[in-house]
PDB file of C-alpha atoms in Angstrom:
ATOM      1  CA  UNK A  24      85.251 129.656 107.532  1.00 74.00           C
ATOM      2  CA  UNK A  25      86.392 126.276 106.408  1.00 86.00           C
ATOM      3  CA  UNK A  26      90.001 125.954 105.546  1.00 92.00           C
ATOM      4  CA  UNK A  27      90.470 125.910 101.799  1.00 93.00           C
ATOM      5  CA  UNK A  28      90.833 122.561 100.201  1.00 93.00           C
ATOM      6  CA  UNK A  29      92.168 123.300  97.103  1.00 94.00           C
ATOM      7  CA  UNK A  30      95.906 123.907  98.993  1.00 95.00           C
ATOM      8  CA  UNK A  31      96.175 120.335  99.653  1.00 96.00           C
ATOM      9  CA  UNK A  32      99.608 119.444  98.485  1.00 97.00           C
ATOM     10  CA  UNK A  33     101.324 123.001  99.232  1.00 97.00           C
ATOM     11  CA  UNK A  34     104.122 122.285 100.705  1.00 97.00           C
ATOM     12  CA  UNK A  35     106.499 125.662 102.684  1.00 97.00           C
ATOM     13  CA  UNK A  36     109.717 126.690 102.410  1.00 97.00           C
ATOM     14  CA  UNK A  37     112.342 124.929 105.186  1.00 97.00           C
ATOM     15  CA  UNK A  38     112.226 126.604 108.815  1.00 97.00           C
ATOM     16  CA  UNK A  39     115.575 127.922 109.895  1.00 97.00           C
ATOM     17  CA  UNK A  40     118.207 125.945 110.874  1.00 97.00           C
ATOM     18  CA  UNK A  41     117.858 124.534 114.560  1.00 98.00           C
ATOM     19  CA  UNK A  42     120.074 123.689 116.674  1.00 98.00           C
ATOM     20  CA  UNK A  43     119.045 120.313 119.177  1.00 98.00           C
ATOM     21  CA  UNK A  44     120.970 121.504 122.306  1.00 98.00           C
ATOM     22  CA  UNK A  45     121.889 119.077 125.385  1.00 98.00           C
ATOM     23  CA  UNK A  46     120.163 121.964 127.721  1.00 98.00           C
ATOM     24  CA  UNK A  47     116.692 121.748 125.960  1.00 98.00           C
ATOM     25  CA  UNK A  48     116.390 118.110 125.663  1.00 98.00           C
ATOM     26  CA  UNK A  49     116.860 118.113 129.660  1.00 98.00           C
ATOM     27  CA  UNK A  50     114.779 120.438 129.801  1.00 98.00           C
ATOM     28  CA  UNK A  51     111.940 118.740 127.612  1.00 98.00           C
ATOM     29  CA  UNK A  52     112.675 115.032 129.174  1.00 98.00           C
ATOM     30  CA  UNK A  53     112.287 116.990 132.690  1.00 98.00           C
ATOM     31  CA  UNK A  54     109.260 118.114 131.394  1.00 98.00           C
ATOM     32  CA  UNK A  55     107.754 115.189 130.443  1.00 98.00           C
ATOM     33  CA  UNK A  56     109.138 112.893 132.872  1.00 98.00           C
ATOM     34  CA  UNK A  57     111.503 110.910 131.368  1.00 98.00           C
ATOM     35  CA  UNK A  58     114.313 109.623 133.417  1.00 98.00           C
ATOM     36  CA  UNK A  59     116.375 107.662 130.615  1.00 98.00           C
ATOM     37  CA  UNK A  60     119.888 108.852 131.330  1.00 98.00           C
ATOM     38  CA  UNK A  61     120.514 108.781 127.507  1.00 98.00           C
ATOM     39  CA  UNK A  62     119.092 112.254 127.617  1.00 98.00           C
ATOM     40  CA  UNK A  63     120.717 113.911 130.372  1.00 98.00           C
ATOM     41  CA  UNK A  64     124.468 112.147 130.392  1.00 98.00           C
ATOM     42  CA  UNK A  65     126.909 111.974 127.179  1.00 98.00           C
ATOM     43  CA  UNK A  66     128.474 109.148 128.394  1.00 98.00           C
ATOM     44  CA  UNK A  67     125.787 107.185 128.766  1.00 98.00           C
ATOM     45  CA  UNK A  68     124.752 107.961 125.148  1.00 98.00           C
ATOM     46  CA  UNK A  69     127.932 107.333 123.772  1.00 97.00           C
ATOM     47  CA  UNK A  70     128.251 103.989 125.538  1.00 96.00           C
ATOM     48  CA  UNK A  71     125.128 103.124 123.349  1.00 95.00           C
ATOM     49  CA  UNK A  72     126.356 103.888 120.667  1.00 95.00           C
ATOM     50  CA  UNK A  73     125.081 107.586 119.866  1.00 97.00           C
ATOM     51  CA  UNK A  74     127.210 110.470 119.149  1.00 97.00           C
ATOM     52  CA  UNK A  75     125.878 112.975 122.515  1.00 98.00           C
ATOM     53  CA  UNK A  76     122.696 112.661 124.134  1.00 98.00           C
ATOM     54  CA  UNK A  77     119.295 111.871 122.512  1.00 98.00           C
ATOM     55  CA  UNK A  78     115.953 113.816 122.446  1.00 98.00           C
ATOM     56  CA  UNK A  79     113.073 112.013 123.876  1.00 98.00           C
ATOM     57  CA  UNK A  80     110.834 110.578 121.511  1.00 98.00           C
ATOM     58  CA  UNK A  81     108.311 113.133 121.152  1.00 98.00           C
ATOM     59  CA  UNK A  82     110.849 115.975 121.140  1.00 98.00           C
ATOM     60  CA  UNK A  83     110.867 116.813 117.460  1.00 98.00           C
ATOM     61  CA  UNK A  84     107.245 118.392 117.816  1.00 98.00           C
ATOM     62  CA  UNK A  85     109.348 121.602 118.381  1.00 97.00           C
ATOM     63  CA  UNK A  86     110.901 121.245 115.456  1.00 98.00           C
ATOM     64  CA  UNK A  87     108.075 120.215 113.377  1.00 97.00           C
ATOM     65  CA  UNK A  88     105.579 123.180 114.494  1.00 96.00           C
ATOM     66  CA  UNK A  89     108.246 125.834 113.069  1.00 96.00           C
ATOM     67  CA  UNK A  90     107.553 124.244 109.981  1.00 97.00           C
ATOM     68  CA  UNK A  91     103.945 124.330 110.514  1.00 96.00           C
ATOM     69  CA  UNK A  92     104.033 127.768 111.092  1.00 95.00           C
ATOM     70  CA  UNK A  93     104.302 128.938 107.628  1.00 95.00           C
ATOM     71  CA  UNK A  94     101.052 126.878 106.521  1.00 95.00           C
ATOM     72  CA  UNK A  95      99.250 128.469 109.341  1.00 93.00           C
ATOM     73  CA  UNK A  96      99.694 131.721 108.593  1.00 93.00           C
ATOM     74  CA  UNK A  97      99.196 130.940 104.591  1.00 94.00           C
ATOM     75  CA  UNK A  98      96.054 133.673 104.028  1.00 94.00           C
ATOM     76  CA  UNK A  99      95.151 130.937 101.159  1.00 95.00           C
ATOM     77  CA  UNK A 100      94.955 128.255 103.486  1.00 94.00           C
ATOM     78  CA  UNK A 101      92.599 130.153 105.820  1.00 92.00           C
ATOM     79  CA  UNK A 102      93.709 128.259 108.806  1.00 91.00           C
ATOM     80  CA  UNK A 103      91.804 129.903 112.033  1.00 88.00           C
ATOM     81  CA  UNK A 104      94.422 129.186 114.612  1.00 82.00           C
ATOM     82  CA  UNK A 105      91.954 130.458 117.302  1.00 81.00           C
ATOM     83  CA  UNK A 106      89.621 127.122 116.374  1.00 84.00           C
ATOM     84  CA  UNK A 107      92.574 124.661 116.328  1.00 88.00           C
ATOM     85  CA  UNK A 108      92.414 121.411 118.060  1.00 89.00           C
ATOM     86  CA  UNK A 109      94.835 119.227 117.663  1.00 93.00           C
ATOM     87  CA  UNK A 110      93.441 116.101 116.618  1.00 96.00           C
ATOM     88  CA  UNK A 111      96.308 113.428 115.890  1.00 98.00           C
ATOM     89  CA  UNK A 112     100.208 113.154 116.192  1.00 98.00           C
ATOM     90  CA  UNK A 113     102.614 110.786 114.864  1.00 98.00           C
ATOM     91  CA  UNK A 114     106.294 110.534 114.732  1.00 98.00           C
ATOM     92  CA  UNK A 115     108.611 108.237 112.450  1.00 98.00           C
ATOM     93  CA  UNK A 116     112.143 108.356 113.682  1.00 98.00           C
ATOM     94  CA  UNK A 117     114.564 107.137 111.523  1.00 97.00           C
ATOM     95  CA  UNK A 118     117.300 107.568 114.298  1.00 97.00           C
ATOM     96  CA  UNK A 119     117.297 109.613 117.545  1.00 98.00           C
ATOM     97  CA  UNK A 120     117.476 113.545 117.205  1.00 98.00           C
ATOM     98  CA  UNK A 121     120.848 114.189 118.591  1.00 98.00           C
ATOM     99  CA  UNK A 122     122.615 117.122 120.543  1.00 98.00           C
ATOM    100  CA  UNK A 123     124.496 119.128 118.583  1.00 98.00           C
ATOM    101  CA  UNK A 124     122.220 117.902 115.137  1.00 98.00           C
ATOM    102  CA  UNK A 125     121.319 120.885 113.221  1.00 98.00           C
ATOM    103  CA  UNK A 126     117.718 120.341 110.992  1.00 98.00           C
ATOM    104  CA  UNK A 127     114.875 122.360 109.084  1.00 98.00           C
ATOM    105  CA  UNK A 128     111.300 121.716 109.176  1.00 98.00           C
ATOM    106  CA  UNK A 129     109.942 121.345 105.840  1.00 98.00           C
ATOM    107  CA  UNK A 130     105.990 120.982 106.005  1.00 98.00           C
ATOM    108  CA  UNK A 131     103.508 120.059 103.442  1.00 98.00           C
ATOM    109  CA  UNK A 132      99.916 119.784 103.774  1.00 98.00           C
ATOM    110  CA  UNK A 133      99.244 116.374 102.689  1.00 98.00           C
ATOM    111  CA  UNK A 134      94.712 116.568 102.884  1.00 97.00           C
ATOM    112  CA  UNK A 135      92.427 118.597 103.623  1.00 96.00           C
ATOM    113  CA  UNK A 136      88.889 117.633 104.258  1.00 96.00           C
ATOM    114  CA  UNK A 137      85.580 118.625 105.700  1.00 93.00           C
ATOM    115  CA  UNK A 138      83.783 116.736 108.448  1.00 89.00           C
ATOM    116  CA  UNK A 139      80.780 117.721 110.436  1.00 89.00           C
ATOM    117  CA  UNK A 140      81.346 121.295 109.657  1.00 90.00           C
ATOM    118  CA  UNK A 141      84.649 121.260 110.884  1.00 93.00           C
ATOM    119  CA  UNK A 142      87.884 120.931 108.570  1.00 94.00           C
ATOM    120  CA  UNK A 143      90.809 118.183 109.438  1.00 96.00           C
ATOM    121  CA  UNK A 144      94.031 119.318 107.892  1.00 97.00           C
ATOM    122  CA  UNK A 145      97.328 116.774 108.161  1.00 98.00           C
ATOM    123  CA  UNK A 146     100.294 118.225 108.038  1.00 98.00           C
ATOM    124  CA  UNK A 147     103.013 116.356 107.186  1.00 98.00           C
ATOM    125  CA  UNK A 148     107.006 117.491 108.110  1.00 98.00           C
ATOM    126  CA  UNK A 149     110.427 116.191 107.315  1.00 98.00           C
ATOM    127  CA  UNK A 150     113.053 117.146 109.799  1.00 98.00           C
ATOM    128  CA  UNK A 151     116.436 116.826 107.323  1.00 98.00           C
ATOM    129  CA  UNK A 152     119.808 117.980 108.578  1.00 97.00           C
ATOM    130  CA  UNK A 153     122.043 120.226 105.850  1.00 92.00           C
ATOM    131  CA  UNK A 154     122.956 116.877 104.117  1.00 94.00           C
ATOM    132  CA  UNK A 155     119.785 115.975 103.521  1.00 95.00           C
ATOM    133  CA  UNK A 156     119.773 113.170 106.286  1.00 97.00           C
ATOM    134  CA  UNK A 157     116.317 112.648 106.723  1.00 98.00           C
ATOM    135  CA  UNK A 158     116.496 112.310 110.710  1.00 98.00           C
ATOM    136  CA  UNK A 159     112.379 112.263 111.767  1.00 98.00           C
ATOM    137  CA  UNK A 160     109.086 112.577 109.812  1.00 98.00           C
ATOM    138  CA  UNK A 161     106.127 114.010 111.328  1.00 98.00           C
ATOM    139  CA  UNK A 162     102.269 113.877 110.977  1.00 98.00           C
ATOM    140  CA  UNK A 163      99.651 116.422 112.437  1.00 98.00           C
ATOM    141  CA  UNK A 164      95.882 116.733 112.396  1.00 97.00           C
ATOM    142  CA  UNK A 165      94.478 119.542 113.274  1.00 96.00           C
ATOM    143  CA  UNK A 166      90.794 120.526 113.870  1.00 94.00           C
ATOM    144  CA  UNK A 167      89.463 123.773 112.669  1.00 93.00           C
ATOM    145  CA  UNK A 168      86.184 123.714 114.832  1.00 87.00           C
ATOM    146  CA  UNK A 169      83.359 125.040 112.694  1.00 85.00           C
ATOM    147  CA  UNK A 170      81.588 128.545 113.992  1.00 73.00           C
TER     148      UNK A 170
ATOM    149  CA  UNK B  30     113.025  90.256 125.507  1.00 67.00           C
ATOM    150  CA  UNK B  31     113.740  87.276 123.334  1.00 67.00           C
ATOM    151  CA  UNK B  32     110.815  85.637 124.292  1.00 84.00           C
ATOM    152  CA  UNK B  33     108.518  88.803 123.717  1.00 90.00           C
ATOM    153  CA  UNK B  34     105.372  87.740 122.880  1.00 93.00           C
ATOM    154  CA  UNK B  35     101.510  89.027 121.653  1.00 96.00           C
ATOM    155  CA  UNK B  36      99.701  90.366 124.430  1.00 96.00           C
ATOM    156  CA  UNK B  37     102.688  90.765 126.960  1.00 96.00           C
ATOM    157  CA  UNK B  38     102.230  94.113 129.624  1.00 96.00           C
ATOM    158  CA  UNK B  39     104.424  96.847 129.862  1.00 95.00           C
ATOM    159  CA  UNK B  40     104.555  97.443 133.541  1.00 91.00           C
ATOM    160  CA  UNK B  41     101.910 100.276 133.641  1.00 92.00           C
ATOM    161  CA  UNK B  42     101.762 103.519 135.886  1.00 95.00           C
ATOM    162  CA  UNK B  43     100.205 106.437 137.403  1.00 97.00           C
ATOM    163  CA  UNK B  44     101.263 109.456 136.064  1.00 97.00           C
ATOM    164  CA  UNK B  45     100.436 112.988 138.238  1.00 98.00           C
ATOM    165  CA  UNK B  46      99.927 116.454 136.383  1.00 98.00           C
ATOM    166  CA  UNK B  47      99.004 119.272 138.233  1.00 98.00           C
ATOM    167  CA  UNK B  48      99.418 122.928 137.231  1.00 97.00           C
ATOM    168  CA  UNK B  49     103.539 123.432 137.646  1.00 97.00           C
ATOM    169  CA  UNK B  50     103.950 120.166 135.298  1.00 98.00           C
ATOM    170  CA  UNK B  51     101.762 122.426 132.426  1.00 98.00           C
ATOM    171  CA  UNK B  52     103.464 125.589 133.303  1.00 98.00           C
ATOM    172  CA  UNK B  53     106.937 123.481 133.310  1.00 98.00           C
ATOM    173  CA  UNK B  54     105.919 121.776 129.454  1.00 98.00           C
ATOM    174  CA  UNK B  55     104.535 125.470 128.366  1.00 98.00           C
ATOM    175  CA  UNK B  56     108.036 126.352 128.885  1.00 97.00           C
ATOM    176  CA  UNK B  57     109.719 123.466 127.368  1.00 98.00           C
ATOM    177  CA  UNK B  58     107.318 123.412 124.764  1.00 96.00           C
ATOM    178  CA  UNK B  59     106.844 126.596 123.527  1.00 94.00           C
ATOM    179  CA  UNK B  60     103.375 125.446 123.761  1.00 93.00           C
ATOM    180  CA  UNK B  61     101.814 128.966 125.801  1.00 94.00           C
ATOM    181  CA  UNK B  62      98.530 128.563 125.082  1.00 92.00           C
ATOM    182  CA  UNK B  63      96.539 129.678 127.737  1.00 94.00           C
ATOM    183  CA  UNK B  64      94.091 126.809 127.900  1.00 93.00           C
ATOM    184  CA  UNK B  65      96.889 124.995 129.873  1.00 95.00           C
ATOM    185  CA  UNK B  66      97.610 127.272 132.656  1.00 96.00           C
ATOM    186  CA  UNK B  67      94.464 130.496 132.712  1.00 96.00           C
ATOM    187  CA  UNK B  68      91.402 129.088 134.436  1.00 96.00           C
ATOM    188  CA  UNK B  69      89.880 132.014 133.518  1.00 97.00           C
ATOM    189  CA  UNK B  70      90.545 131.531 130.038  1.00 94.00           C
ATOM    190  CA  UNK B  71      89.839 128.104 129.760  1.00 94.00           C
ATOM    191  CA  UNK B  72      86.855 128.516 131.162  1.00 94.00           C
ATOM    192  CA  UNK B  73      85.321 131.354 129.731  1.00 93.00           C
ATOM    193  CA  UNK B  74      86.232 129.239 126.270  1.00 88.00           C
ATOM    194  CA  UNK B  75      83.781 126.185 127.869  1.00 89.00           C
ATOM    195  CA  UNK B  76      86.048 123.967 128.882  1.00 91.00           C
ATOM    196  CA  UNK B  77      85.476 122.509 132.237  1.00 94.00           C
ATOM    197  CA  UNK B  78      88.914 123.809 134.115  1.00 96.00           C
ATOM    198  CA  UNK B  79      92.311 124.522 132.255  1.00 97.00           C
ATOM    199  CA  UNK B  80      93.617 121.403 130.397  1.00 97.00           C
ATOM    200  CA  UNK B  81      96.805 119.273 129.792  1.00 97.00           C
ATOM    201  CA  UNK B  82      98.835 119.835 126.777  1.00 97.00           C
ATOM    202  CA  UNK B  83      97.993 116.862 124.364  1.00 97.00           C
ATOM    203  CA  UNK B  84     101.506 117.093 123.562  1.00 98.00           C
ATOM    204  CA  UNK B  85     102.883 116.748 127.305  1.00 98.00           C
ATOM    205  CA  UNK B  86     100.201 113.596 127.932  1.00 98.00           C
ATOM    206  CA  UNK B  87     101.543 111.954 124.778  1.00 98.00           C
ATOM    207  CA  UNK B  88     105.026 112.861 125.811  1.00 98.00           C
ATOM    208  CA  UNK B  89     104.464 111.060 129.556  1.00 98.00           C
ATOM    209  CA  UNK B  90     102.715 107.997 127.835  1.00 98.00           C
ATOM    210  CA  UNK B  91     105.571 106.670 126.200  1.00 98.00           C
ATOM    211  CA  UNK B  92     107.889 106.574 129.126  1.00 97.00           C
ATOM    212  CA  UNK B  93     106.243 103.256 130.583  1.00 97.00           C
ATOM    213  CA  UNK B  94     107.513 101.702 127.225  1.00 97.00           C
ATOM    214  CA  UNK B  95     111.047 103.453 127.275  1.00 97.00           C
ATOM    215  CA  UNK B  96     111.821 102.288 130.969  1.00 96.00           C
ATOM    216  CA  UNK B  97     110.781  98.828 129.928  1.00 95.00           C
ATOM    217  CA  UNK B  98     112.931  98.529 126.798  1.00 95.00           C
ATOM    218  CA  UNK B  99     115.710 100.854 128.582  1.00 95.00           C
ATOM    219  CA  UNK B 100     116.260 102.885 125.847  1.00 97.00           C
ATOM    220  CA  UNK B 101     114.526 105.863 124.722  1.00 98.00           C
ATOM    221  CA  UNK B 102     116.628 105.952 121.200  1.00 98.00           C
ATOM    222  CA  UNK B 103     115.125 102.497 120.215  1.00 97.00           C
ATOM    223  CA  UNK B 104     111.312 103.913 119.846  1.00 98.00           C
ATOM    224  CA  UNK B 105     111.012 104.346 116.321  1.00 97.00           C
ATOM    225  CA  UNK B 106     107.585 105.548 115.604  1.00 98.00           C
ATOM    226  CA  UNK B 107     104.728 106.690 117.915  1.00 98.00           C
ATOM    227  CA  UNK B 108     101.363 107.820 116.565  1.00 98.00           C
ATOM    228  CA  UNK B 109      97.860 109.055 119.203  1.00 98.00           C
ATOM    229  CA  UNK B 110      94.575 110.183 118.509  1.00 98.00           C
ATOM    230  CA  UNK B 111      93.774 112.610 121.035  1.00 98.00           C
ATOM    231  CA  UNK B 112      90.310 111.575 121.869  1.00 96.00           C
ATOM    232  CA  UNK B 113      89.899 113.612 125.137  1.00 95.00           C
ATOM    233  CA  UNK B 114      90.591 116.603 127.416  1.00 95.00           C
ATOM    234  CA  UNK B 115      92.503 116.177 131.067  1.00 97.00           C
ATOM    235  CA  UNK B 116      91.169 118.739 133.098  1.00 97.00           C
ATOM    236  CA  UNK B 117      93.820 119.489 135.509  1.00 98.00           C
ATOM    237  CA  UNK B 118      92.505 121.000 138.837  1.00 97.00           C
ATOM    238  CA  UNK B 119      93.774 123.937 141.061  1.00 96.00           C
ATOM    239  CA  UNK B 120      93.457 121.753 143.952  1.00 94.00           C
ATOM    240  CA  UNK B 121      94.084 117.853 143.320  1.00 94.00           C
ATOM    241  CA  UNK B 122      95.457 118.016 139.740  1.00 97.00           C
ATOM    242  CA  UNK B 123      95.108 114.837 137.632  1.00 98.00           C
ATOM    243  CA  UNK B 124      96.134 111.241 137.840  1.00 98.00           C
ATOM    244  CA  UNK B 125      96.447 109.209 134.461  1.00 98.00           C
ATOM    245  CA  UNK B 126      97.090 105.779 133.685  1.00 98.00           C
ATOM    246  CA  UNK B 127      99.624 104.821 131.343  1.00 97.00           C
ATOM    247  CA  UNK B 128     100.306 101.101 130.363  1.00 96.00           C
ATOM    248  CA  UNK B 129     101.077  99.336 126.885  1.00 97.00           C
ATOM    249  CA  UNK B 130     100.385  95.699 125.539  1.00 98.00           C
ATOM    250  CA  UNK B 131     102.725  94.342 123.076  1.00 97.00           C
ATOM    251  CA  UNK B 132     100.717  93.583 119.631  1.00 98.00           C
ATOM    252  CA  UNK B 133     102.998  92.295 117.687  1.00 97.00           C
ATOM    253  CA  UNK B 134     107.020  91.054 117.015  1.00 96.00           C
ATOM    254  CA  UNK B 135     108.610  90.531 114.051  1.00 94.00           C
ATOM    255  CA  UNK B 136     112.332  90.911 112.865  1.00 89.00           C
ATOM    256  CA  UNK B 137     113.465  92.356 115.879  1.00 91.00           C
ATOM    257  CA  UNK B 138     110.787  95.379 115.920  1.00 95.00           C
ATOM    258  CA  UNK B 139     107.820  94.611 118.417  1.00 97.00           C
ATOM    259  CA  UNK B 140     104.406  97.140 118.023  1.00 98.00           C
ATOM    260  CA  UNK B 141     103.209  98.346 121.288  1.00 98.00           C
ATOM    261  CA  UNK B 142      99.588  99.270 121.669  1.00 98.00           C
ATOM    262  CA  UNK B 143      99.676 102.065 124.617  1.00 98.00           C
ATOM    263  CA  UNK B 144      96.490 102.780 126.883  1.00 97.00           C
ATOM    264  CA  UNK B 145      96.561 106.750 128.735  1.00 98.00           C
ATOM    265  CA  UNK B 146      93.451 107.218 130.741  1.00 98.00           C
ATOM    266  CA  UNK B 147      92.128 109.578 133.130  1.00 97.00           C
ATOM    267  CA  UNK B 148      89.331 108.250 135.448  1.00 95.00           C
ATOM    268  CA  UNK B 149      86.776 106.154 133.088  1.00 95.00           C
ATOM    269  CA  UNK B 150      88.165 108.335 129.684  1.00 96.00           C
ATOM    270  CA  UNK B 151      90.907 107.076 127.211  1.00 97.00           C
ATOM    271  CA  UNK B 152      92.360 110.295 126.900  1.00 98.00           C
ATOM    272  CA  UNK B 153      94.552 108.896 123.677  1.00 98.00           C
ATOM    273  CA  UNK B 154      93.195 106.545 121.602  1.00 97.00           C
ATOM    274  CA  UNK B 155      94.965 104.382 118.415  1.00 97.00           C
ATOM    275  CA  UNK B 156      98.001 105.542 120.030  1.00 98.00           C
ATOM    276  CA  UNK B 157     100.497 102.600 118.778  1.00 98.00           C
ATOM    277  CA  UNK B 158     104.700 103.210 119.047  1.00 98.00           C
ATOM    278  CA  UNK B 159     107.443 100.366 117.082  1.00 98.00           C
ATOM    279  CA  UNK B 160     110.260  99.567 119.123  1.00 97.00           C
ATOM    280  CA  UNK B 161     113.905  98.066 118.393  1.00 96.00           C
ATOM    281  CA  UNK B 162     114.526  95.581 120.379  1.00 93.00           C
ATOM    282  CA  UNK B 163     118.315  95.424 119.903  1.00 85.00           C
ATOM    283  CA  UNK B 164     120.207  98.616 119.913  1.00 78.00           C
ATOM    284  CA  UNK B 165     121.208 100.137 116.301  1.00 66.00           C
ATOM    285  CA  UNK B 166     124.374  99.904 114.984  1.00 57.00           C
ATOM    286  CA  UNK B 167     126.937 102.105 116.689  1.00 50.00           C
ATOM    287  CA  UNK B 168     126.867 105.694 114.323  1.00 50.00           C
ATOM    288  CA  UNK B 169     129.836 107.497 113.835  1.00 41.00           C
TER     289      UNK B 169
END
């Protein structure tokens, strides 16, 4: 079933609060092999300037896919999760996620359209801290493969 | 730096996956889906052997670029196009090649085109990141 296009510009109500911790940004720079010791050592974060260590750059896809969550389980949207492909990713990071920063995943979906009977959905997520900092913005494209 | 210019190299690499580096960003992730670490699964899906997380290739091709500018906090947007699978064998794994080309510098901000393959496939594709090329201001 393709997803329904009439809920392009739905936007969800903010994921709960998350907390970036120093222990899973290790974790998630182990993970991914990053070796910048901005991520693993205070000190050397704070000597450049940031306030505790920094999330690598791709990091905030954690983030982002709690707020995703609520337009994939939208019945309206009729998002098939068991056809998903993810198609395209993009991050805009108007400073590092931090340790210790504290931010809810707001999602929209920003288009929906139809393509060689599969459906292409971009979702688009703010990551804003209880001040309304807006910290990283977020783009996914998913693929609902057609039966 | 200061002399950064169109077509410059970042200093590419080979990157290795095999299946404790998808069980290890499954974890880190949250990412559990079985396509990335139940042959059985994967296959009986039609894919060709389990498969790296998109998210975990696109994770490893940036580092090339962070090493080079020495500072992961400076990379202020990065956008792919996942344009194909890694199959990620039982027995040898996978081997990908991660590099980037500088496209463009203006203002202090340079655009870095970044190249992931895996054997004759670009396994990301329009996959561009904008880096600071002097640190930020010092935040309080």
């Amino acid at each position: 079933m393709p997803v329904n296009p009439e809920v392009a510009g739905r936007s969800y109500p903010p994921s709960p609060p998350y907390v970036v911790s120093r222990a899973k940004i290790a974790e998630f720079a182990k993970a991914v092999g990053a070796t910048d010791e901005a991520h693993f050592d205070p000190a050397v974060a704070k000597q450049r300037g940031y306030a505790d260590v920094i999330a690598p750059p791709t990091f905030a896809v954690l983030i982002a896919q709690q707020g995703e969550a609520a337009a994939m389980i939208d019945p309206e949207a009729g998002i098939d999760f068991s056809r998903l492909v993810h198609g395209e990713e993009s991050f805009t990071h108007h400073r590092p996620l931090t340790a210790g920063d504290e931010v809810q995943a707001t999602t929209t979906i920003e288009k929906v359209r139809q393509a060689g009977g599969h459906s292409m959905v971009t979702l688009g997520t703010q990551l804003t801290t209880a001040d309304g900092e807006v910290v990283t913005d977020t783009t996914s494209v998913v693929v609902i493969r057609g039966e | 730096m200061n002399d950064l210019k169109p077509g410059d190299q970042i200093p590419p690499r080979t990157v290795h996956v095999d299946r404790a580096t998808l069980v290890r960003y499954a974890g880190a992730s949250g990412d559990f889906n079985p396509i990335h670490w139940d042959e059985r699964f994967a296959t009986s899906v039609g894919l060709p052997d389990v498969i790296a997380h998109g998210m975990w290739t696109m994770g490893a091709a940036i580092q090339p670029v962070v090493n080079w500018l020495g500072d992961a906090g400076r990379v202020t947007s990065y956008g792919v196009r996942f344009s194909a699978p890694v199959p990620v064998s039982y027995d040898g794994g996978a081997d990908i090649q991660v590099g980037g080309t500088v496209k463009d510098v203006t203002d202090g901000t340079a655009t870095i085109d970044i190249t992931a393959t895996h054997g004759d496939d670009k396994v990301l594709v329009r996959a561009r990141a904008t880096v600071a090329l002097t640190p930020a201001p010092a935040r309080s």
